Amino acid sequence: MSELAASPAAPRRRRRLSLRPNLVIGTCLIALMIAAALLSLVWTPTPLGTMDMMSRLAGPSAAHWLGADHFGRDVLTLLLVGARNSLGIAFAAVLLGGAVGVFLGLFAAARRGWAEEVIMRFADFAFAFPAVLAAIIVTALLGVGSTTTVIAIAVANVPVFIRLSRATGVDIWSRDFILAARSAGRGPLHITVRHVLPNASGVLLVQATTQLALAIVIEAGLSYLGLGLQPPAPSWGKMLNDAQTHMGSQPLLAIFPGLAIAIAVLGFNLLGDGLRDLLDPRLRRTR
Amino acid sequence: MGAGDALLAIENLSVSLPGDQGPRRVLRGLDLEVERGQTYGIVGESGSGKSITALAVMGLLPDRARVEGRVLFDGHDLAQADERAMCRIRGNRIGMVFQEPMTALNPAHAIGRQIAESVILHEGASRKTARARALDLLDLAGIPDPASRIDDYPHQLSGGQRQRVVIAIALACRPDLLIADEPTTALDVTVQAQILELLTDLTERLGMSLILISHDLGVVASLCQRTAVLYAGRLVEEGPTAALLARHAHPYTAGLMAARPRLTARAGERLTAIRGTLPDPESVPAGCIFAARCPYVIDDCRAAEPALHEAGDGGHVARCIRLEAVA
């Protein structure tokens, strides 16, 4: 019955967290990444900016656990600080893009009519640009830097969230309890905040994890292209870029940041899958 | 109909919805009056315009709907009121109870909070006062041990209990008028009786008017002082319930009464049905709207639509030219 689908609160309250492998593994991977980022605030193997010229392009050793790059910088240090930068930018970008997109999408769902048309055609237009291309355009307009990178990735996120929240919103607006809320004298703003948003939050949350994974890839891509963070701030994408030149002499330099990106993306995707299963009873039953 | 003390007066109300072949008139020239403290029944089959009438009063028809006529509530025309004014009336002066208690509550919020919201919205009460009121309302709506249920979510309640919560929300601000649109259709028979009893009891205790919409003439007969019978968007009979039951003047009402299953029926006996189907609202025939299905039909019926003719005391009227024949 529709009753099941309409009770996002039900599984949370009634069921214990049964061990869904993708949810557990995803959570662990993301927790590991966040822990690494937090750790870099208080401790790194060597202070950031230290260049040990004797160990240039060295492989793993007791002094440099994951080796050192072409400036003799400790790779583990760069990875830890890079985690902070990459995750921070990804979270900020998805939060910003998501907030704007959800606002516009839910506004469109509540107002319908010409306002919806304008917003959705804008979303179509923005959607037509590949995410990386959109990010490059913004970077070109605003210049390079971490704020620009955040805005660039956020812009790429906006149309995704507009479409999803508008579609989910329109569906929720057609439910009986919205009519009941209207018959109780609630205005569209109140209904959107109190009735539509809580019932759309599950879907939006799952989408956000996917977008976080994508944001990390875009950030790495922008940094790789030299459009992201600027030296000396480390990021995984920039490490890849630097490693490219020295692929012949020290291939490990490319492996470690690549691995970090892969783990973060995998973690967010697994987390998103797990959350979707957890929040959507229909999907859980068909498994 | 007694003028003067009417809380709600619907005058010549027509509603059209856009259809494939031009607008479909789903409600045509409806007149009715509900007095203060009165229980009023609206009966009709699916598509007769019962729910449309309720939504028109609440101003909740889809934006595409065209509304003509007047809906006078306490002297103000709701058909002309803007959305802002309607928001102050809905839930505050007019409450509404829906057919489907399973979906009329927001699954994401505790029931106490959903009740309290109305009080906060319309009366500017503090959260604490509103919660205390929610407790009272749950008690009033007959939820046992409300203090232990107030933080429950809708999925933790049975259908009957959810309907009680919906009623509690509708009553939160002590409205002057309660509209119940098929409030018991989705419930078990035993629960139906309890909910109907609750509604009449509350109407009396709170001095409200009640509009009870149902397809079940029996439900309306047991509760309502006056009854209107709708057919294909048209008022076909209206009057004091007792008079209407004693002498169902319109052939359609007579057909509805005959179609009710009887306990005295012998096994294997077929149920009586009204032959034919509702006319398509896009191509309503000229003349009497019921002519195609009427056992009493004569040529004059198809010539022009009959006016409402007096059928008895207390303003009992029926839209039929063959009242003598039906009686």
XYZ file of C-alpha atoms in Angstrom, chain A residues 62-274:
213
model
C 60.783 5.165 7.552
C 61.229 8.935 7.153
C 58.566 9.303 4.449
C 56.018 6.506 4.786
C 54.538 7.063 1.342
C 57.630 8.595 -0.211
C 58.341 12.186 -1.248
C 57.580 14.205 -4.365
C 59.818 16.117 -6.748
C 60.280 18.926 -4.206
C 61.000 16.424 -1.452
C 57.625 17.085 0.186
C 56.216 14.228 2.236
C 53.442 12.533 0.242
C 51.454 11.477 3.331
C 51.452 15.078 4.570
C 50.203 16.271 1.193
C 47.508 13.575 1.150
C 46.248 14.471 4.639
C 46.120 18.206 3.962
C 44.781 17.444 0.480
C 41.939 15.470 2.088
C 41.019 18.542 4.103
C 41.027 20.740 0.989
C 39.300 18.276 -1.327
C 36.595 17.237 1.160
C 36.105 20.796 2.389
C 35.619 22.113 -1.132
C 33.317 19.206 -2.031
C 31.123 19.661 1.050
C 30.971 23.448 0.682
C 30.178 23.206 -3.037
C 27.425 20.602 -2.671
C 25.935 22.451 0.297
C 25.891 25.739 -1.620
C 24.696 24.259 -4.911
C 22.188 22.068 -3.096
C 20.769 24.961 -1.082
C 20.270 27.123 -4.167
C 18.947 24.218 -6.256
C 16.537 22.952 -3.592
C 15.286 26.479 -2.946
C 14.563 27.064 -6.635
C 13.163 23.562 -7.172
C 10.777 23.690 -4.226
C 9.770 27.231 -5.188
C 8.928 25.950 -8.664
C 6.939 23.054 -7.198
C 4.998 25.372 -4.903
C 4.284 28.124 -7.426
C 3.901 26.143 -10.656
C 2.877 28.231 -13.679
C 5.311 30.575 -15.368
C 7.739 30.701 -12.434
C 8.171 26.943 -12.756
C 8.658 27.233 -16.517
C 11.382 29.872 -16.139
C 13.235 27.933 -13.435
C 13.038 24.604 -15.230
C 14.147 26.038 -18.585
C 17.070 27.642 -16.750
C 17.877 24.236 -15.256
C 17.698 22.614 -18.703
C 20.049 25.274 -20.035
C 22.527 24.831 -17.170
C 22.211 21.058 -17.397
C 23.246 21.092 -21.045
C 26.770 22.063 -19.959
C 28.950 19.189 -18.775
C 29.790 19.764 -15.107
C 33.502 20.258 -15.754
C 32.838 22.693 -18.603
C 30.480 24.711 -16.407
C 33.145 24.786 -13.716
C 35.769 25.925 -16.234
C 33.504 28.777 -17.404
C 32.989 30.006 -13.843
C 36.695 29.733 -13.111
C 37.421 31.706 -16.257
C 34.978 34.407 -15.151
C 36.041 34.674 -11.513
C 39.724 33.731 -11.639
C 41.353 30.916 -9.689
C 41.244 30.223 -5.959
C 39.431 28.027 -3.469
C 36.307 30.236 -3.294
C 36.039 30.166 -7.056
C 36.444 26.414 -7.091
C 33.606 26.073 -4.573
C 31.338 28.369 -6.609
C 32.272 26.629 -9.860
C 31.370 23.180 -8.535
C 28.258 24.576 -6.809
C 27.030 25.998 -10.130
C 27.360 22.564 -11.696
C 25.275 21.149 -8.814
C 22.410 23.646 -8.987
C 20.482 22.201 -11.967
C 20.708 18.665 -10.564
C 19.081 19.763 -7.311
C 16.541 21.994 -9.069
C 15.272 19.074 -11.120
C 15.209 16.548 -8.312
C 13.600 18.782 -5.704
C 11.037 20.142 -8.168
C 10.006 16.624 -9.281
C 9.875 15.328 -5.702
C 8.104 18.480 -4.581
C 5.398 18.250 -7.242
C 4.783 14.635 -6.235
C 4.503 15.518 -2.544
C 2.250 18.503 -3.281
C -0.259 16.098 -4.821
C -0.562 14.033 -1.636
C -3.588 14.154 0.619
C -1.824 15.504 3.661
C -0.900 18.621 1.706
C -4.585 19.187 0.922
C -5.249 18.605 4.613
C -2.577 21.144 5.516
C -4.082 23.643 3.084
C -7.526 23.043 4.534
C -6.017 23.892 7.917
C -5.054 27.305 6.561
C -1.334 26.775 5.900
C 0.310 28.985 3.316
C 2.687 27.693 0.624
C 5.813 28.718 2.553
C 4.772 26.844 5.672
C 3.736 23.797 3.651
C 7.032 23.789 1.762
C 9.154 24.034 4.898
C 7.139 21.804 7.213
C 5.563 19.280 4.880
C 7.373 19.096 1.547
C 11.000 19.459 2.653
C 10.951 16.803 5.428
C 9.359 14.305 3.059
C 11.830 15.104 0.277
C 14.897 15.097 2.528
C 15.655 11.391 2.067
C 15.843 11.620 -1.703
C 17.844 14.845 -1.541
C 20.293 13.370 0.949
C 20.986 10.383 -1.288
C 21.500 12.684 -4.269
C 23.862 14.808 -2.166
C 26.182 11.846 -1.526
C 26.372 11.162 -5.266
C 27.076 14.823 -5.886
C 29.822 14.813 -3.228
C 31.563 12.006 -5.080
C 31.202 13.948 -8.315
C 32.439 17.143 -6.660
C 35.642 15.435 -5.547
C 36.252 14.266 -9.101
C 35.510 17.734 -10.529
C 37.766 19.379 -7.958
C 40.553 16.929 -8.804
C 39.936 17.603 -12.477
C 40.052 21.394 -12.060
C 43.212 21.202 -9.944
C 44.716 18.825 -12.468
C 43.991 21.397 -15.188
C 45.546 24.106 -13.006
C 42.184 25.844 -12.516
C 41.604 24.749 -8.927
C 43.634 25.378 -5.801
C 46.825 27.302 -6.325
C 50.283 26.372 -4.991
C 51.398 25.756 -2.364
C 47.957 24.521 -1.137
C 47.915 20.774 -1.851
C 44.967 18.925 -3.335
C 44.617 15.420 -4.675
C 44.054 16.631 -8.196
C 47.152 18.819 -8.136
C 49.234 15.947 -6.765
C 48.117 13.887 -9.755
C 49.077 16.717 -12.062
C 52.525 17.019 -10.508
C 53.023 13.271 -10.557
C 52.389 13.126 -14.294
C 55.735 14.718 -15.099
C 57.562 12.130 -13.019
C 55.557 9.073 -14.049
C 58.696 7.457 -15.481
C 60.916 7.859 -12.436
C 58.367 7.529 -9.570
C 54.929 6.060 -10.578
C 53.910 5.737 -6.886
C 53.421 9.534 -6.805
C 50.366 9.119 -9.035
C 49.086 5.957 -7.341
C 48.530 7.409 -3.847
C 46.423 10.494 -4.695
C 44.574 8.416 -7.291
C 43.813 5.854 -4.618
C 42.619 8.584 -2.238
C 40.223 9.963 -4.865
C 38.969 6.479 -5.697
C 38.363 5.622 -2.040
C 36.501 8.885 -1.342
C 34.304 8.513 -4.431
C 33.618 4.860 -3.683
C 32.816 5.746 -0.076
C 30.287 8.433 -1.012
C 28.655 6.204 -3.616
C 28.323 3.259 -1.233
C 26.999 5.588 1.456
C 24.436 6.954 -0.993
C 23.348 3.458 -2.039
C 23.042 2.379 1.562
